[in-house]
Short mmCIF file of N, CA and C and ligand atoms in Angstrom, two decimals:
data_model
loop_
_atom_site.label_atom_id
_atom_site.label_comp_id
_atom_site.label_asym_id
_atom_site.label_seq_id
_atom_site.Cartn_x
_atom_site.Cartn_y
_atom_site.Cartn_z
N MET A 622 92.10 87.32 258.02
CA MET A 622 93.47 86.87 258.13
C MET A 622 93.02 85.12 257.65
N SER A 623 92.26 84.59 258.80
CA SER A 623 91.97 83.12 258.23
C SER A 623 91.09 83.16 256.95
N ALA A 624 90.47 84.25 256.45
CA ALA A 624 89.27 84.24 255.33
C ALA A 624 90.16 83.76 254.00
N VAL A 625 91.57 83.72 254.43
CA VAL A 625 92.31 83.28 252.85
C VAL A 625 93.13 81.84 253.25
N LEU A 626 92.77 81.34 254.23
CA LEU A 626 92.91 79.78 254.32
C LEU A 626 92.15 79.01 253.93
N PRO A 627 92.20 77.78 253.57
CA PRO A 627 90.80 76.78 253.40
C PRO A 627 90.56 76.69 254.79
N PRO A 628 89.05 76.24 254.82
CA PRO A 628 88.65 75.81 256.44
C PRO A 628 89.24 74.85 256.77
N GLU A 629 89.91 74.19 256.57
CA GLU A 629 90.17 72.96 257.87
C GLU A 629 91.47 73.58 258.54
N LEU A 630 92.39 74.64 257.68
CA LEU A 630 93.07 75.27 258.40
C LEU A 630 93.33 76.27 259.08
N SER A 631 91.46 77.44 258.81
CA SER A 631 91.10 77.98 259.44
C SER A 631 90.50 77.47 260.77
N GLU A 632 89.66 76.06 260.56
CA GLU A 632 89.33 75.61 261.80
C GLU A 632 90.84 75.62 263.43
N LEU A 633 91.66 74.70 262.28
CA LEU A 633 92.53 74.50 263.33
C LEU A 633 93.33 76.20 264.03
N VAL A 634 93.49 77.01 263.21
CA VAL A 634 93.83 77.61 264.07
C VAL A 634 92.39 78.73 264.96
N THR A 635 91.88 78.51 264.65
CA THR A 635 90.73 79.27 265.89
C THR A 635 90.33 78.38 266.99
N ALA A 636 90.53 76.76 266.91
CA ALA A 636 90.97 76.00 268.14
C ALA A 636 92.01 76.33 268.65
N ALA A 637 92.72 76.79 267.87
CA ALA A 637 94.71 77.09 268.63
C ALA A 637 94.34 78.38 269.40
N ARG A 638 93.50 79.53 269.10
CA ARG A 638 93.51 80.73 269.47
C ARG A 638 92.64 80.45 270.65
N GLU A 639 91.77 79.57 270.45
CA GLU A 639 90.56 79.50 272.09
C GLU A 639 91.59 78.70 272.88
N VAL A 640 91.98 77.66 272.47
CA VAL A 640 92.70 76.88 273.96
C VAL A 640 93.93 77.86 274.33
N ARG A 641 94.21 78.46 273.74
CA ARG A 641 95.24 79.33 274.62
C ARG A 641 94.80 79.97 275.46
N GLU A 642 93.59 80.36 275.53
CA GLU A 642 93.04 80.95 276.73
C GLU A 642 93.24 79.92 277.72
N ARG A 643 93.28 79.20 277.60
CA ARG A 643 93.52 78.17 278.88
C ARG A 643 94.74 78.03 279.60
N ALA A 644 96.16 78.79 278.33
CA ALA A 644 97.34 78.57 278.90
C ALA A 644 97.41 78.59 280.53
N TYR A 645 98.61 77.65 281.08
CA TYR A 645 98.90 78.18 282.55
C TYR A 645 100.34 78.73 282.58
N ALA A 646 100.66 79.32 282.40
CA ALA A 646 102.50 80.24 281.97
C ALA A 646 102.11 81.77 283.04
N PRO A 647 102.50 81.21 284.29
CA PRO A 647 102.93 82.11 285.47
C PRO A 647 104.06 82.68 285.39
N TYR A 648 105.04 81.64 284.65
CA TYR A 648 106.25 82.09 284.99
C TYR A 648 106.87 82.98 283.50
N SER A 649 106.63 82.98 282.10
CA SER A 649 106.67 83.48 280.84
C SER A 649 105.94 84.73 280.90
N ALA A 650 104.68 83.55 281.31
CA ALA A 650 103.32 84.79 281.05
C ALA A 650 103.42 85.41 278.88
N PHE A 651 104.12 83.88 278.69
CA PHE A 651 103.61 83.69 276.92
C PHE A 651 102.87 82.35 276.79
N ARG A 652 101.88 83.17 276.55
CA ARG A 652 100.90 81.80 276.28
C ARG A 652 100.66 81.49 274.72
N VAL A 653 100.70 79.88 274.98
CA VAL A 653 100.55 79.20 273.86
C VAL A 653 99.64 78.58 273.14
N GLY A 654 98.73 78.64 272.56
CA GLY A 654 97.62 77.50 272.03
C GLY A 654 98.33 76.45 270.63
N ALA A 655 97.87 75.30 271.00
CA ALA A 655 98.29 74.53 269.18
C ALA A 655 97.16 73.58 269.36
N ALA A 656 96.80 73.34 267.97
CA ALA A 656 95.86 72.11 267.50
C ALA A 656 96.46 71.53 266.75
N VAL A 657 96.18 70.35 266.57
CA VAL A 657 96.27 68.93 265.28
C VAL A 657 95.42 68.57 264.90
N ARG A 658 95.81 68.27 263.64
CA ARG A 658 94.36 67.58 262.71
C ARG A 658 94.65 66.05 262.50
N ALA A 659 94.24 65.24 263.30
CA ALA A 659 95.04 64.24 262.84
C ALA A 659 94.42 62.70 261.65
N CYS A 660 94.89 62.27 261.08
CA CYS A 660 94.58 61.55 259.71
C CYS A 660 93.47 61.41 259.68
N SER A 661 92.30 61.07 261.06
CA SER A 661 91.18 60.83 260.32
C SER A 661 90.39 62.10 260.27
N GLY A 662 90.90 63.18 260.90
CA GLY A 662 90.20 64.63 260.06
C GLY A 662 89.81 65.23 261.96
N ARG A 663 89.89 64.40 263.00
CA ARG A 663 89.75 64.91 264.15
C ARG A 663 90.47 65.98 264.73
N VAL A 664 90.34 67.02 265.88
CA VAL A 664 91.72 68.02 265.76
C VAL A 664 91.50 67.68 267.15
N PHE A 665 92.63 68.11 267.62
CA PHE A 665 92.73 67.92 269.40
C PHE A 665 93.94 69.21 269.28
N VAL A 666 93.44 69.66 270.70
CA VAL A 666 94.23 70.68 271.06
C VAL A 666 94.92 70.75 272.67
N GLY A 667 95.68 71.93 272.57
CA GLY A 667 96.60 72.00 273.87
C GLY A 667 97.25 73.39 274.06
N CYS A 668 97.46 73.46 275.34
CA CYS A 668 97.88 74.87 275.83
C CYS A 668 99.41 74.27 276.38
N ASN A 669 100.32 75.86 276.57
CA ASN A 669 101.16 75.27 277.35
C ASN A 669 100.77 75.41 278.89
N VAL A 670 101.98 74.44 279.46
CA VAL A 670 101.19 74.11 281.21
C VAL A 670 102.52 74.25 281.61
N GLU A 671 103.23 75.33 282.30
CA GLU A 671 104.19 75.62 283.13
C GLU A 671 104.71 74.88 284.19
N ASN A 672 105.32 75.20 284.99
CA ASN A 672 106.02 74.38 286.07
C ASN A 672 106.86 75.42 286.66
N LYS A 673 106.81 75.13 287.77
CA LYS A 673 107.69 76.16 288.81
C LYS A 673 109.64 75.75 288.65
N SER A 674 109.58 73.76 288.24
CA SER A 674 110.77 73.70 288.14
C SER A 674 111.12 74.03 286.68
N TYR A 675 110.38 74.64 286.03
CA TYR A 675 110.58 75.46 284.76
C TYR A 675 111.05 73.95 283.58
N GLY A 676 111.69 73.05 284.10
CA GLY A 676 111.84 71.77 283.08
C GLY A 676 110.93 71.37 283.17
N GLY A 677 110.00 70.99 283.85
CA GLY A 677 108.58 70.31 283.97
C GLY A 677 107.44 71.07 282.87
N THR A 678 107.78 72.00 282.16
CA THR A 678 106.98 72.86 280.91
C THR A 678 106.83 72.05 280.15
N ILE A 679 105.56 71.71 279.56
CA ILE A 679 104.90 70.88 278.24
C ILE A 679 104.33 72.04 277.46
N CYS A 680 104.74 72.49 276.63
CA CYS A 680 104.60 72.92 275.23
C CYS A 680 102.96 72.46 274.86
N ALA A 681 102.23 73.51 274.53
CA ALA A 681 101.47 73.60 273.57
C ALA A 681 101.19 72.44 272.38
N GLU A 682 102.15 72.71 271.81
CA GLU A 682 102.16 71.21 270.71
C GLU A 682 102.05 70.22 271.27
N ARG A 683 103.03 70.24 272.37
CA ARG A 683 102.99 68.39 272.65
C ARG A 683 101.88 68.03 273.45
N ALA A 684 101.34 69.24 274.30
CA ALA A 684 99.82 68.69 274.99
C ALA A 684 98.91 68.05 273.77
N ALA A 685 98.95 69.13 273.12
CA ALA A 685 97.54 68.84 271.81
C ALA A 685 98.27 67.15 271.04
N ILE A 686 99.28 66.90 271.23
CA ILE A 686 99.59 65.88 270.60
C ILE A 686 99.61 64.26 271.26
N LEU A 687 99.79 65.14 272.87
CA LEU A 687 99.75 63.88 274.12
C LEU A 687 98.33 63.34 274.05
N GLN A 688 97.25 64.86 273.55
CA GLN A 688 95.59 64.41 273.57
C GLN A 688 95.65 63.55 272.59
N MET A 689 95.67 63.51 271.19
CA MET A 689 95.94 63.10 270.20
C MET A 689 95.85 61.40 270.23
N VAL A 690 97.30 61.25 270.55
CA VAL A 690 98.09 60.12 271.41
C VAL A 690 96.78 58.99 272.43
N SER A 691 96.52 60.10 273.21
CA SER A 691 95.79 59.34 273.81
C SER A 691 94.45 58.90 273.66
N ALA A 692 93.90 59.13 272.64
CA ALA A 692 92.72 59.22 272.22
C ALA A 692 92.92 58.20 271.22
N GLY A 693 94.13 57.50 270.68
CA GLY A 693 94.30 56.30 269.83
C GLY A 693 94.35 56.68 268.31
N GLU A 694 95.09 58.15 268.14
CA GLU A 694 95.20 58.53 266.77
C GLU A 694 96.93 58.59 266.99
N THR A 695 97.56 58.13 266.16
CA THR A 695 98.89 58.20 265.84
C THR A 695 99.52 58.70 264.49
N ALA A 696 98.91 59.33 263.73
CA ALA A 696 99.07 60.46 262.66
C ALA A 696 98.46 61.68 262.48
N LEU A 697 99.40 62.86 262.05
CA LEU A 697 98.70 64.06 262.61
C LEU A 697 99.03 64.76 260.56
N VAL A 698 97.75 65.19 260.10
CA VAL A 698 98.56 65.72 258.94
C VAL A 698 98.47 67.63 258.93
N ALA A 699 98.39 68.18 260.34
CA ALA A 699 98.43 69.83 260.15
C ALA A 699 98.68 70.21 261.99
N VAL A 700 99.34 71.35 262.23
CA VAL A 700 99.29 71.59 263.51
C VAL A 700 99.28 73.11 263.09
N ALA A 701 98.50 73.74 264.22
CA ALA A 701 98.78 75.07 264.11
C ALA A 701 99.43 75.51 265.93
N VAL A 702 99.29 76.66 265.51
CA VAL A 702 100.34 77.40 266.89
C VAL A 702 99.62 78.51 266.69
N PHE A 703 99.18 79.25 268.46
CA PHE A 703 98.64 80.75 267.99
C PHE A 703 99.14 81.21 269.55
N THR A 704 99.75 82.21 268.85
CA THR A 704 100.25 83.28 270.44
C THR A 704 99.67 84.80 269.87
N ASP A 705 100.12 85.65 271.07
CA ASP A 705 99.69 87.51 270.32
C ASP A 705 101.56 87.85 270.16
N ALA A 706 102.43 87.36 270.21
CA ALA A 706 103.56 87.94 270.04
C ALA A 706 103.45 88.65 268.41
N GLU A 707 104.52 89.23 268.86
CA GLU A 707 105.08 90.17 267.78
C GLU A 707 105.74 89.35 266.36
N THR A 708 106.29 88.45 266.84
CA THR A 708 106.99 87.87 266.01
C THR A 708 106.43 86.20 266.16
N LEU A 709 106.01 85.49 265.21
CA LEU A 709 105.05 84.20 265.27
C LEU A 709 105.66 83.48 265.38
N ALA A 710 105.31 82.29 266.53
CA ALA A 710 106.28 81.73 267.39
C ALA A 710 106.12 80.22 266.16
N MET A 711 107.23 79.67 266.03
CA MET A 711 107.53 78.45 265.26
C MET A 711 107.68 77.32 266.44
N PRO A 712 106.75 75.30 266.02
CA PRO A 712 107.36 75.16 267.12
C PRO A 712 108.84 75.07 267.57
N CYS A 713 109.29 74.96 268.74
CA CYS A 713 110.56 74.89 269.43
C CYS A 713 110.95 73.47 269.19
N GLY A 714 112.67 73.56 269.07
CA GLY A 714 113.23 72.08 268.45
C GLY A 714 112.81 70.65 269.15
N LEU A 715 112.20 70.81 270.38
CA LEU A 715 111.74 69.75 271.01
C LEU A 715 110.46 69.34 270.48
N CYS A 716 109.35 70.19 270.57
CA CYS A 716 108.39 70.12 269.74
C CYS A 716 108.38 69.37 268.21
N ARG A 717 109.24 69.92 267.64
CA ARG A 717 109.54 69.08 265.93
C ARG A 717 110.09 68.04 266.36
N GLN A 718 110.69 67.43 266.91
CA GLN A 718 110.96 66.15 267.12
C GLN A 718 109.85 65.18 267.55
N VAL A 719 108.70 65.99 268.41
CA VAL A 719 107.74 65.11 269.13
C VAL A 719 106.74 64.94 267.78
N ILE A 720 106.86 66.18 266.39
CA ILE A 720 105.76 66.06 265.77
C ILE A 720 106.07 65.37 264.52
N ALA A 721 107.64 65.00 264.57
CA ALA A 721 108.31 64.16 263.53
C ALA A 721 107.69 62.74 263.78
N GLU A 722 107.64 62.56 265.13
CA GLU A 722 107.59 61.10 265.35
C GLU A 722 105.49 60.68 264.89
N PHE A 723 104.96 61.64 264.54
CA PHE A 723 103.83 61.63 264.23
C PHE A 723 103.12 61.91 263.18
N GLU A 724 104.15 62.37 262.40
CA GLU A 724 103.37 63.96 261.12
C GLU A 724 103.78 62.69 259.23
N GLN A 725 102.19 62.91 259.16
CA GLN A 725 102.20 62.23 257.51
C GLN A 725 102.10 63.58 256.90
N SER A 726 103.27 64.02 256.16
CA SER A 726 103.44 65.00 255.15
C SER A 726 102.47 66.27 255.84
N ALA A 727 102.91 66.69 257.09
CA ALA A 727 101.97 67.59 257.15
C ALA A 727 102.69 68.92 257.21
N GLN A 728 101.32 69.97 257.22
CA GLN A 728 101.22 71.43 256.98
C GLN A 728 101.82 71.50 258.82
N VAL A 729 102.70 72.77 258.29
CA VAL A 729 102.28 73.83 260.24
C VAL A 729 102.32 75.51 259.81
N LEU A 730 101.54 75.56 260.89
CA LEU A 730 100.65 77.14 260.64
C LEU A 730 100.87 77.62 261.86
N ALA A 731 101.77 78.83 261.75
CA ALA A 731 101.94 79.61 263.18
C ALA A 731 101.33 81.04 262.90
N ALA A 732 100.35 81.48 263.65
CA ALA A 732 99.53 82.36 263.39
C ALA A 732 99.43 83.59 264.79
N ASN A 733 98.89 84.36 264.57
CA ASN A 733 99.25 85.83 265.59
C ASN A 733 97.96 86.45 265.33
N PRO A 734 97.32 87.44 265.63
CA PRO A 734 96.40 88.26 265.57
C PRO A 734 96.22 88.71 264.22
N ARG A 735 97.25 89.02 263.55
CA ARG A 735 97.93 89.88 262.69
C ARG A 735 98.15 88.96 261.53
N GLU A 736 98.82 88.13 261.50
CA GLU A 736 99.67 87.32 260.31
C GLU A 736 99.52 85.49 260.74
N PHE A 737 99.88 85.08 259.40
CA PHE A 737 100.21 83.77 259.57
C PHE A 737 101.14 83.25 258.64
N LYS A 738 102.09 82.21 258.89
CA LYS A 738 102.65 81.71 258.10
C LYS A 738 102.69 79.85 258.12
N LEU A 739 102.39 79.74 256.74
CA LEU A 739 102.31 78.31 256.51
C LEU A 739 103.32 77.43 255.69
N LEU A 740 103.98 76.38 256.46
CA LEU A 740 104.54 75.64 255.31
C LEU A 740 104.45 74.46 255.85
N ALA A 741 105.49 73.47 254.93
CA ALA A 741 105.74 72.21 254.95
C ALA A 741 106.56 71.57 256.27
N PHE A 742 106.15 70.87 257.33
CA PHE A 742 106.86 70.42 258.41
C PHE A 742 108.16 69.75 257.32
N SER A 743 108.37 69.17 256.57
CA SER A 743 109.60 68.76 255.85
C SER A 743 110.65 70.04 255.83
N ALA A 744 110.38 71.48 255.71
CA ALA A 744 111.13 71.98 255.36
C ALA A 744 110.98 72.86 256.68
N LEU A 745 110.41 72.60 257.94
CA LEU A 745 110.54 73.52 259.08
C LEU A 745 111.75 72.50 259.65
N PHE A 746 111.47 71.18 259.52
CA PHE A 746 112.48 70.03 260.02
C PHE A 746 113.01 68.94 259.11
N PRO A 747 113.47 69.33 258.82
CA PRO A 747 114.18 69.09 257.35
C PRO A 747 114.83 66.97 257.71
N ASP A 748 115.43 67.06 258.97
CA ASP A 748 116.77 66.12 258.85
C ASP A 748 116.12 65.42 260.34
N PRO A 749 114.59 65.18 260.84
CA PRO A 749 114.97 64.60 262.19
C PRO A 749 115.35 63.17 262.40
N PHE A 750 116.24 63.15 263.75
CA PHE A 750 117.01 62.11 264.73
C PHE A 750 115.77 61.08 264.17
N VAL A 751 116.65 59.92 263.63
CA VAL A 751 115.76 58.76 263.29
C VAL A 751 116.62 57.39 264.34
N LEU A 752 115.96 56.76 265.04
CA LEU A 752 116.57 55.48 265.83
C LEU A 752 116.92 54.17 264.41
N SER A 753 117.84 54.07 264.08
CA SER A 753 117.98 53.15 263.39
C SER A 753 119.75 52.22 264.00
N ARG A 754 119.32 50.92 264.04
CA ARG A 754 120.45 50.27 264.63
C ARG A 754 121.23 49.61 263.29
N1 THU B 1453 106.38 76.77 274.39
C1 THU B 1453 105.51 76.82 273.81
O1 THU B 1453 104.21 76.33 274.07
N2 THU B 1453 105.36 75.97 272.70
C2 THU B 1453 106.71 76.41 272.13
O2 THU B 1453 107.16 75.31 270.59
C3 THU B 1453 107.33 77.28 272.57
C4 THU B 1453 107.46 77.64 273.75
C5 THU B 1453 105.96 77.79 275.46
C6 THU B 1453 106.61 76.89 276.84
C7 THU B 1453 106.70 77.87 277.97
O3 THU B 1453 105.50 77.85 278.47
C8 THU B 1453 106.83 79.51 276.96
O4 THU B 1453 105.96 78.90 275.74
C9 THU B 1453 108.12 79.84 277.06
O5 THU B 1453 109.16 79.27 276.75
#
């Protein structure tokens, strides 16, 4: 699968796949790993962290972005999401808005062990909320 991806995207898929092993998903049993590449080239990873209040759950994509921002980076060029689900998991609506906060012409890659889908973030989320007064 990753053989047809450029190395920088293949590396992101591998990172997302590895961090998925640390997902904390006792309520849904749906384990997600995400990796983002900052403009600097650095890679940050996150897994979903569920909570018994349900609403306190943090998605893998946002967990990865929190790591990126905490490291002092506020621009990203690629996001990879890895699950083993039958249907590829694209970032949820809330994560899309959070990605929109930091993306710079980002690519989004959703993958499972069998296939992947690569698209421009602008195609996935063409009209984000903009705060303008
Ligand atoms: N989840 C993510 O990690 N990313 C998404 O984009 C959507 C959903 C997680 C949240 C929850 O732990 C589990 O998947 C089931 O919704």
